[in-house]
Amino acid sequence: MKKSVPTMVKDPKLIKMRREQMIKGAVRLFKEKGFHKTTTREIAKESGFSIGTLYEYIGSKEDVLYLVCDAIYEEVKDRLVNQLDTSSKGITRLKRAVAAYFQVIHDMQDEVLVMYQEAKSLPKEALSYVLKKEMEMTEMIEVILRDSLHEEAISLEENELKLMAHNILVQAHMWTFRRWSIQKMYGLKEYTELQIEQLLHGVYRPT
């Protein structure tokens, strides 16, 4: 269940606008200093308003982190859905879907890095929700793999399919986690093509 973040403000549009400002400011600070070393006063200043205003829209610093994680998952999900090629089929659609996911992670790599580094600081209930969102992302990839399986473009057992879905997500995230090394060796296009080739090795059924 989605966590309810307390607010004293009644206007939904204003809540949305202020929280978006808060999320952007918090991501910059969490990336630079980490969650624990960042104060709510710093978040307020980075977001462009006072500490008093900040507490009109949240109850705690943990609420800010939760909003950051939730917003990132929603953004990644929306952008992935928008980039998925539904006109193609089989192995072509699968490859384009994987490339689309890699592109989204590339575009949001700072946010993704912050989320994975700091999500452990969330309270138990909020962390459970965030982990559920992670599984939803995996299930989106599973659906695409299953479509390819039904079209006989790939050959996988059920347990192999589920593992491949996780592998695709991990390889995309590695572009962010190990960017200090990976991005010195490869451009995104080359990295994506090599990963797709390795991921599909042994499961691709040429027609």
PDB file of C-alpha atoms in Angstrom:
ATOM      1  CA  MET A   1       0.000   0.000   0.000  1.00  0.00           C
ATOM      2  CA  LYS A   2       1.216   3.474  -0.882  1.00  0.00           C
ATOM      3  CA  LYS A   3       2.376   5.454   2.130  1.00  0.00           C
ATOM      4  CA  SER A   4       0.369   8.558   3.005  1.00  0.00           C
ATOM      5  CA  VAL A   5       2.720  11.508   3.503  1.00  0.00           C
ATOM      6  CA  PRO A   6       1.190  14.111   5.874  1.00  0.00           C
ATOM      7  CA  THR A   7       0.513  17.626   4.621  1.00  0.00           C
ATOM      8  CA  MET A   8      -1.199  20.706   6.040  1.00  0.00           C
ATOM      9  CA  VAL A   9      -1.983  21.994   2.540  1.00  0.00           C
ATOM     10  CA  LYS A  10      -5.312  21.192   0.871  1.00  0.00           C
ATOM     11  CA  ASP A  11      -4.580  22.239  -2.722  1.00  0.00           C
ATOM     12  CA  PRO A  12      -3.491  19.096  -4.688  1.00  0.00           C
ATOM     13  CA  LYS A  13      -1.800  21.148  -7.435  1.00  0.00           C
ATOM     14  CA  LEU A  14       0.235  23.105  -4.902  1.00  0.00           C
ATOM     15  CA  ILE A  15       1.190  19.913  -3.069  1.00  0.00           C
ATOM     16  CA  LYS A  16       2.352  18.364  -6.342  1.00  0.00           C
ATOM     17  CA  MET A  17       4.363  21.439  -7.339  1.00  0.00           C
ATOM     18  CA  ARG A  18       6.073  21.874  -3.954  1.00  0.00           C
ATOM     19  CA  ARG A  19       6.894  18.190  -3.649  1.00  0.00           C
ATOM     20  CA  GLU A  20       8.404  18.136  -7.133  1.00  0.00           C
ATOM     21  CA  GLN A  21      10.652  21.043  -6.088  1.00  0.00           C
ATOM     22  CA  MET A  22      11.510  19.159  -2.910  1.00  0.00           C
ATOM     23  CA  ILE A  23      12.370  15.956  -4.789  1.00  0.00           C
ATOM     24  CA  LYS A  24      14.702  17.726  -7.220  1.00  0.00           C
ATOM     25  CA  GLY A  25      16.478  19.551  -4.412  1.00  0.00           C
ATOM     26  CA  ALA A  26      16.765  16.407  -2.293  1.00  0.00           C
ATOM     27  CA  VAL A  27      18.225  14.331  -5.147  1.00  0.00           C
ATOM     28  CA  ARG A  28      20.997  16.887  -5.659  1.00  0.00           C
ATOM     29  CA  LEU A  29      21.829  16.900  -1.944  1.00  0.00           C
ATOM     30  CA  PHE A  30      21.542  13.146  -1.381  1.00  0.00           C
ATOM     31  CA  LYS A  31      23.858  12.556  -4.337  1.00  0.00           C
ATOM     32  CA  GLU A  32      26.422  14.984  -2.935  1.00  0.00           C
ATOM     33  CA  LYS A  33      26.173  14.328   0.813  1.00  0.00           C
ATOM     34  CA  GLY A  34      24.019  11.254   1.352  1.00  0.00           C
ATOM     35  CA  PHE A  35      20.689  11.051   3.153  1.00  0.00           C
ATOM     36  CA  HIS A  36      21.971  11.015   6.738  1.00  0.00           C
ATOM     37  CA  LYS A  37      24.294  14.013   6.342  1.00  0.00           C
ATOM     38  CA  THR A  38      21.625  16.123   4.648  1.00  0.00           C
ATOM     39  CA  THR A  39      19.398  18.234   6.904  1.00  0.00           C
ATOM     40  CA  THR A  40      15.799  19.226   6.268  1.00  0.00           C
ATOM     41  CA  ARG A  41      16.895  22.856   6.417  1.00  0.00           C
ATOM     42  CA  GLU A  42      19.303  22.197   3.526  1.00  0.00           C
ATOM     43  CA  ILE A  43      16.550  20.447   1.564  1.00  0.00           C
ATOM     44  CA  ALA A  44      14.255  23.425   2.084  1.00  0.00           C
ATOM     45  CA  LYS A  45      16.924  25.890   0.935  1.00  0.00           C
ATOM     46  CA  GLU A  46      17.833  23.768  -2.114  1.00  0.00           C
ATOM     47  CA  SER A  47      14.129  23.535  -2.978  1.00  0.00           C
ATOM     48  CA  GLY A  48      13.664  27.292  -2.823  1.00  0.00           C
ATOM     49  CA  PHE A  49      11.534  27.745   0.281  1.00  0.00           C
ATOM     50  CA  SER A  50      11.768  28.006   4.086  1.00  0.00           C
ATOM     51  CA  ILE A  51      12.013  25.172   6.594  1.00  0.00           C
ATOM     52  CA  GLY A  52       8.545  26.118   7.830  1.00  0.00           C
ATOM     53  CA  THR A  53       7.107  25.744   4.347  1.00  0.00           C
ATOM     54  CA  LEU A  54       8.860  22.392   3.950  1.00  0.00           C
ATOM     55  CA  TYR A  55       7.069  20.992   7.009  1.00  0.00           C
ATOM     56  CA  GLU A  56       3.711  22.030   5.585  1.00  0.00           C
ATOM     57  CA  TYR A  57       4.186  19.281   2.972  1.00  0.00           C
ATOM     58  CA  ILE A  58       5.952  16.486   4.909  1.00  0.00           C
ATOM     59  CA  GLY A  59       6.240  15.119   8.427  1.00  0.00           C
ATOM     60  CA  SER A  60       9.892  14.048   8.454  1.00  0.00           C
ATOM     61  CA  LYS A  61      13.086  13.802   6.430  1.00  0.00           C
ATOM     62  CA  GLU A  62      12.219  10.147   5.782  1.00  0.00           C
ATOM     63  CA  ASP A  63       9.069  11.367   4.018  1.00  0.00           C
ATOM     64  CA  VAL A  64      11.268  13.276   1.571  1.00  0.00           C
ATOM     65  CA  LEU A  65      13.288  10.147   0.810  1.00  0.00           C
ATOM     66  CA  TYR A  66      10.092   8.173   0.300  1.00  0.00           C
ATOM     67  CA  LEU A  67       8.768  10.805  -2.113  1.00  0.00           C
ATOM     68  CA  VAL A  68      12.078  10.706  -3.998  1.00  0.00           C
ATOM     69  CA  CYS A  69      11.963   6.900  -4.390  1.00  0.00           C
ATOM     70  CA  ASP A  70       8.287   6.838  -5.336  1.00  0.00           C
ATOM     71  CA  ALA A  71       8.679   9.636  -7.892  1.00  0.00           C
ATOM     72  CA  ILE A  72      11.677   7.940  -9.512  1.00  0.00           C
ATOM     73  CA  TYR A  73       9.836   4.644  -9.935  1.00  0.00           C
ATOM     74  CA  GLU A  74       6.808   6.372 -11.413  1.00  0.00           C
ATOM     75  CA  GLU A  75       8.979   8.380 -13.809  1.00  0.00           C
ATOM     76  CA  VAL A  76      10.944   5.321 -14.936  1.00  0.00           C
ATOM     77  CA  LYS A  77       7.727   3.335 -15.412  1.00  0.00           C
ATOM     78  CA  ASP A  78       6.001   6.110 -17.396  1.00  0.00           C
ATOM     79  CA  ARG A  79       9.003   6.739 -19.608  1.00  0.00           C
ATOM     80  CA  LEU A  80       9.537   3.045 -20.255  1.00  0.00           C
ATOM     81  CA  VAL A  81       5.894   2.586 -21.257  1.00  0.00           C
ATOM     82  CA  ASN A  82       6.151   5.579 -23.598  1.00  0.00           C
ATOM     83  CA  GLN A  83       9.302   4.221 -25.229  1.00  0.00           C
ATOM     84  CA  LEU A  84       8.164   0.633 -25.702  1.00  0.00           C
ATOM     85  CA  ASP A  85       7.672  -0.306 -29.347  1.00  0.00           C
ATOM     86  CA  THR A  86       4.283  -2.010 -29.569  1.00  0.00           C
ATOM     87  CA  SER A  87       4.238  -2.102 -33.372  1.00  0.00           C
ATOM     88  CA  SER A  88       7.029  -4.680 -33.696  1.00  0.00           C
ATOM     89  CA  LYS A  89       6.984  -8.302 -32.603  1.00  0.00           C
ATOM     90  CA  GLY A  90       9.216 -11.136 -31.526  1.00  0.00           C
ATOM     91  CA  ILE A  91      12.910 -10.610 -30.984  1.00  0.00           C
ATOM     92  CA  THR A  92      12.808  -7.104 -32.495  1.00  0.00           C
ATOM     93  CA  ARG A  93      10.299  -5.899 -29.897  1.00  0.00           C
ATOM     94  CA  LEU A  94      12.288  -7.529 -27.098  1.00  0.00           C
ATOM     95  CA  LYS A  95      15.538  -5.881 -28.177  1.00  0.00           C
ATOM     96  CA  ARG A  96      13.868  -2.494 -28.524  1.00  0.00           C
ATOM     97  CA  ALA A  97      12.259  -2.855 -25.102  1.00  0.00           C
ATOM     98  CA  VAL A  98      15.605  -3.659 -23.466  1.00  0.00           C
ATOM     99  CA  ALA A  99      17.253  -0.729 -25.267  1.00  0.00           C
ATOM    100  CA  ALA A 100      14.411   1.552 -24.145  1.00  0.00           C
ATOM    101  CA  TYR A 101      14.912   0.536 -20.522  1.00  0.00           C
ATOM    102  CA  PHE A 102      18.661   1.093 -20.730  1.00  0.00           C
ATOM    103  CA  GLN A 103      17.994   4.553 -22.190  1.00  0.00           C
ATOM    104  CA  VAL A 104      15.628   5.494 -19.364  1.00  0.00           C
ATOM    105  CA  ILE A 105      18.142   4.408 -16.731  1.00  0.00           C
ATOM    106  CA  HIS A 106      20.853   6.384 -18.533  1.00  0.00           C
ATOM    107  CA  ASP A 107      18.688   9.517 -18.587  1.00  0.00           C
ATOM    108  CA  MET A 108      17.868   9.193 -14.868  1.00  0.00           C
ATOM    109  CA  GLN A 109      21.130   7.726 -13.593  1.00  0.00           C
ATOM    110  CA  ASP A 110      21.656  10.256 -10.771  1.00  0.00           C
ATOM    111  CA  GLU A 111      18.148   9.651  -9.442  1.00  0.00           C
ATOM    112  CA  VAL A 112      18.477   5.865  -9.726  1.00  0.00           C
ATOM    113  CA  LEU A 113      21.831   5.916  -7.940  1.00  0.00           C
ATOM    114  CA  VAL A 114      20.419   7.978  -5.070  1.00  0.00           C
ATOM    115  CA  MET A 115      17.408   5.707  -4.744  1.00  0.00           C
ATOM    116  CA  TYR A 116      19.438   2.511  -4.448  1.00  0.00           C
ATOM    117  CA  GLN A 117      22.009   4.014  -2.123  1.00  0.00           C
ATOM    118  CA  GLU A 118      19.515   5.561   0.277  1.00  0.00           C
ATOM    119  CA  ALA A 119      16.346   3.409   0.163  1.00  0.00           C
ATOM    120  CA  LYS A 120      17.706   1.337   3.076  1.00  0.00           C
ATOM    121  CA  SER A 121      17.096   4.355   5.304  1.00  0.00           C
ATOM    122  CA  LEU A 122      13.332   4.198   4.756  1.00  0.00           C
ATOM    123  CA  PRO A 123      11.015   2.983   7.543  1.00  0.00           C
ATOM    124  CA  LYS A 124       9.896  -0.651   7.129  1.00  0.00           C
ATOM    125  CA  GLU A 125       6.432   0.125   5.712  1.00  0.00           C
ATOM    126  CA  ALA A 126       7.758   2.593   3.145  1.00  0.00           C
ATOM    127  CA  LEU A 127      10.623   0.284   2.168  1.00  0.00           C
ATOM    128  CA  SER A 128       8.145  -2.545   1.528  1.00  0.00           C
ATOM    129  CA  TYR A 129       6.214  -0.299  -0.846  1.00  0.00           C
ATOM    130  CA  VAL A 130       9.369   0.749  -2.704  1.00  0.00           C
ATOM    131  CA  LEU A 131      10.468  -2.886  -3.077  1.00  0.00           C
ATOM    132  CA  LYS A 132       7.010  -3.693  -4.445  1.00  0.00           C
ATOM    133  CA  LYS A 133       7.538  -0.999  -7.101  1.00  0.00           C
ATOM    134  CA  GLU A 134      10.839  -2.660  -7.979  1.00  0.00           C
ATOM    135  CA  MET A 135       9.019  -5.957  -8.521  1.00  0.00           C
ATOM    136  CA  GLU A 136       6.477  -4.200 -10.753  1.00  0.00           C
ATOM    137  CA  MET A 137       9.332  -3.038 -12.970  1.00  0.00           C
ATOM    138  CA  THR A 138      10.621  -6.607 -13.161  1.00  0.00           C
ATOM    139  CA  GLU A 139       7.145  -7.857 -14.055  1.00  0.00           C
ATOM    140  CA  MET A 140       6.936  -5.375 -16.936  1.00  0.00           C
ATOM    141  CA  ILE A 141      10.059  -6.962 -18.407  1.00  0.00           C
ATOM    142  CA  GLU A 142       8.631 -10.422 -17.735  1.00  0.00           C
ATOM    143  CA  VAL A 143       5.546  -9.593 -19.814  1.00  0.00           C
ATOM    144  CA  ILE A 144       7.700  -8.602 -22.790  1.00  0.00           C
ATOM    145  CA  LEU A 145       9.793 -11.762 -22.433  1.00  0.00           C
ATOM    146  CA  ARG A 146       6.639 -13.856 -22.205  1.00  0.00           C
ATOM    147  CA  ASP A 147       5.296 -12.285 -25.400  1.00  0.00           C
ATOM    148  CA  SER A 148       8.528 -13.224 -27.172  1.00  0.00           C
ATOM    149  CA  LEU A 149       8.253 -16.737 -25.772  1.00  0.00           C
ATOM    150  CA  HIS A 150       4.680 -17.128 -27.048  1.00  0.00           C
ATOM    151  CA  GLU A 151       5.791 -15.913 -30.469  1.00  0.00           C
ATOM    152  CA  GLU A 152       8.560 -18.543 -30.303  1.00  0.00           C
ATOM    153  CA  ALA A 153      11.234 -15.875 -30.733  1.00  0.00           C
ATOM    154  CA  ILE A 154      13.039 -17.153 -27.626  1.00  0.00           C
ATOM    155  CA  SER A 155      13.190 -20.468 -25.791  1.00  0.00           C
ATOM    156  CA  LEU A 156      13.051 -20.274 -21.984  1.00  0.00           C
ATOM    157  CA  GLU A 157      11.675 -22.256 -19.065  1.00  0.00           C
ATOM    158  CA  GLU A 158       9.572 -20.321 -16.548  1.00  0.00           C
ATOM    159  CA  ASN A 159      12.335 -20.102 -13.950  1.00  0.00           C
ATOM    160  CA  GLU A 160      14.793 -18.982 -16.640  1.00  0.00           C
ATOM    161  CA  LEU A 161      12.404 -16.299 -17.856  1.00  0.00           C
ATOM    162  CA  LYS A 162      12.027 -14.809 -14.385  1.00  0.00           C
ATOM    163  CA  LEU A 163      15.790 -14.779 -13.875  1.00  0.00           C
ATOM    164  CA  MET A 164      16.357 -13.122 -17.247  1.00  0.00           C
ATOM    165  CA  ALA A 165      13.922 -10.337 -16.305  1.00  0.00           C
ATOM    166  CA  HIS A 166      16.013  -9.647 -13.186  1.00  0.00           C
ATOM    167  CA  ASN A 167      19.222  -9.844 -15.226  1.00  0.00           C
ATOM    168  CA  ILE A 168      17.967  -7.222 -17.686  1.00  0.00           C
ATOM    169  CA  LEU A 169      17.203  -4.813 -14.848  1.00  0.00           C
ATOM    170  CA  VAL A 170      20.550  -5.438 -13.146  1.00  0.00           C
ATOM    171  CA  GLN A 171      22.532  -4.929 -16.373  1.00  0.00           C
ATOM    172  CA  ALA A 172      20.725  -1.644 -16.974  1.00  0.00           C
ATOM    173  CA  HIS A 173      21.453  -0.504 -13.417  1.00  0.00           C
ATOM    174  CA  MET A 174      25.108  -1.486 -13.756  1.00  0.00           C
ATOM    175  CA  TRP A 175      25.434   1.354 -16.278  1.00  0.00           C
ATOM    176  CA  THR A 176      24.768   3.631 -13.302  1.00  0.00           C
ATOM    177  CA  PHE A 177      26.423   1.762 -10.424  1.00  0.00           C
ATOM    178  CA  ARG A 178      29.716   1.210 -12.221  1.00  0.00           C
ATOM    179  CA  ARG A 179      29.664   4.254 -14.446  1.00  0.00           C
ATOM    180  CA  TRP A 180      33.035   5.349 -13.070  1.00  0.00           C
ATOM    181  CA  SER A 181      34.477   2.421 -15.060  1.00  0.00           C
ATOM    182  CA  ILE A 182      31.897   1.223 -17.616  1.00  0.00           C
ATOM    183  CA  GLN A 183      31.243   4.634 -19.146  1.00  0.00           C
ATOM    184  CA  LYS A 184      34.947   5.130 -19.780  1.00  0.00           C
ATOM    185  CA  MET A 185      34.996   1.990 -21.921  1.00  0.00           C
ATOM    186  CA  TYR A 186      31.681   2.124 -23.755  1.00  0.00           C
ATOM    187  CA  GLY A 187      29.109   4.502 -25.107  1.00  0.00           C
ATOM    188  CA  LEU A 188      25.496   3.712 -24.219  1.00  0.00           C
ATOM    189  CA  LYS A 189      24.713   2.307 -27.682  1.00  0.00           C
ATOM    190  CA  GLU A 190      27.670  -0.114 -27.676  1.00  0.00           C
ATOM    191  CA  TYR A 191      27.048  -1.135 -24.058  1.00  0.00           C
ATOM    192  CA  THR A 192      23.372  -1.826 -24.814  1.00  0.00           C
ATOM    193  CA  GLU A 193      24.118  -3.876 -27.910  1.00  0.00           C
ATOM    194  CA  LEU A 194      26.751  -5.981 -26.113  1.00  0.00           C
ATOM    195  CA  GLN A 195      24.461  -6.600 -23.146  1.00  0.00           C
ATOM    196  CA  ILE A 196      21.558  -7.613 -25.383  1.00  0.00           C
ATOM    197  CA  GLU A 197      23.837  -9.997 -27.266  1.00  0.00           C
ATOM    198  CA  GLN A 198      25.012 -11.613 -24.029  1.00  0.00           C
ATOM    199  CA  LEU A 199      21.553 -11.703 -22.458  1.00  0.00           C
ATOM    200  CA  LEU A 200      19.991 -13.411 -25.479  1.00  0.00           C
ATOM    201  CA  HIS A 201      22.862 -15.791 -26.126  1.00  0.00           C
ATOM    202  CA  GLY A 202      21.507 -19.319 -26.063  1.00  0.00           C
ATOM    203  CA  VAL A 203      17.822 -18.342 -25.852  1.00  0.00           C
ATOM    204  CA  TYR A 204      17.295 -16.695 -29.253  1.00  0.00           C
ATOM    205  CA  ARG A 205      15.466 -18.745 -31.864  1.00  0.00           C
ATOM    206  CA  PRO A 206      16.395 -17.487 -35.327  1.00  0.00           C
ATOM    207  CA  THR A 207      13.534 -17.684 -37.828  1.00  0.00           C
TER     208      THR A 207
END
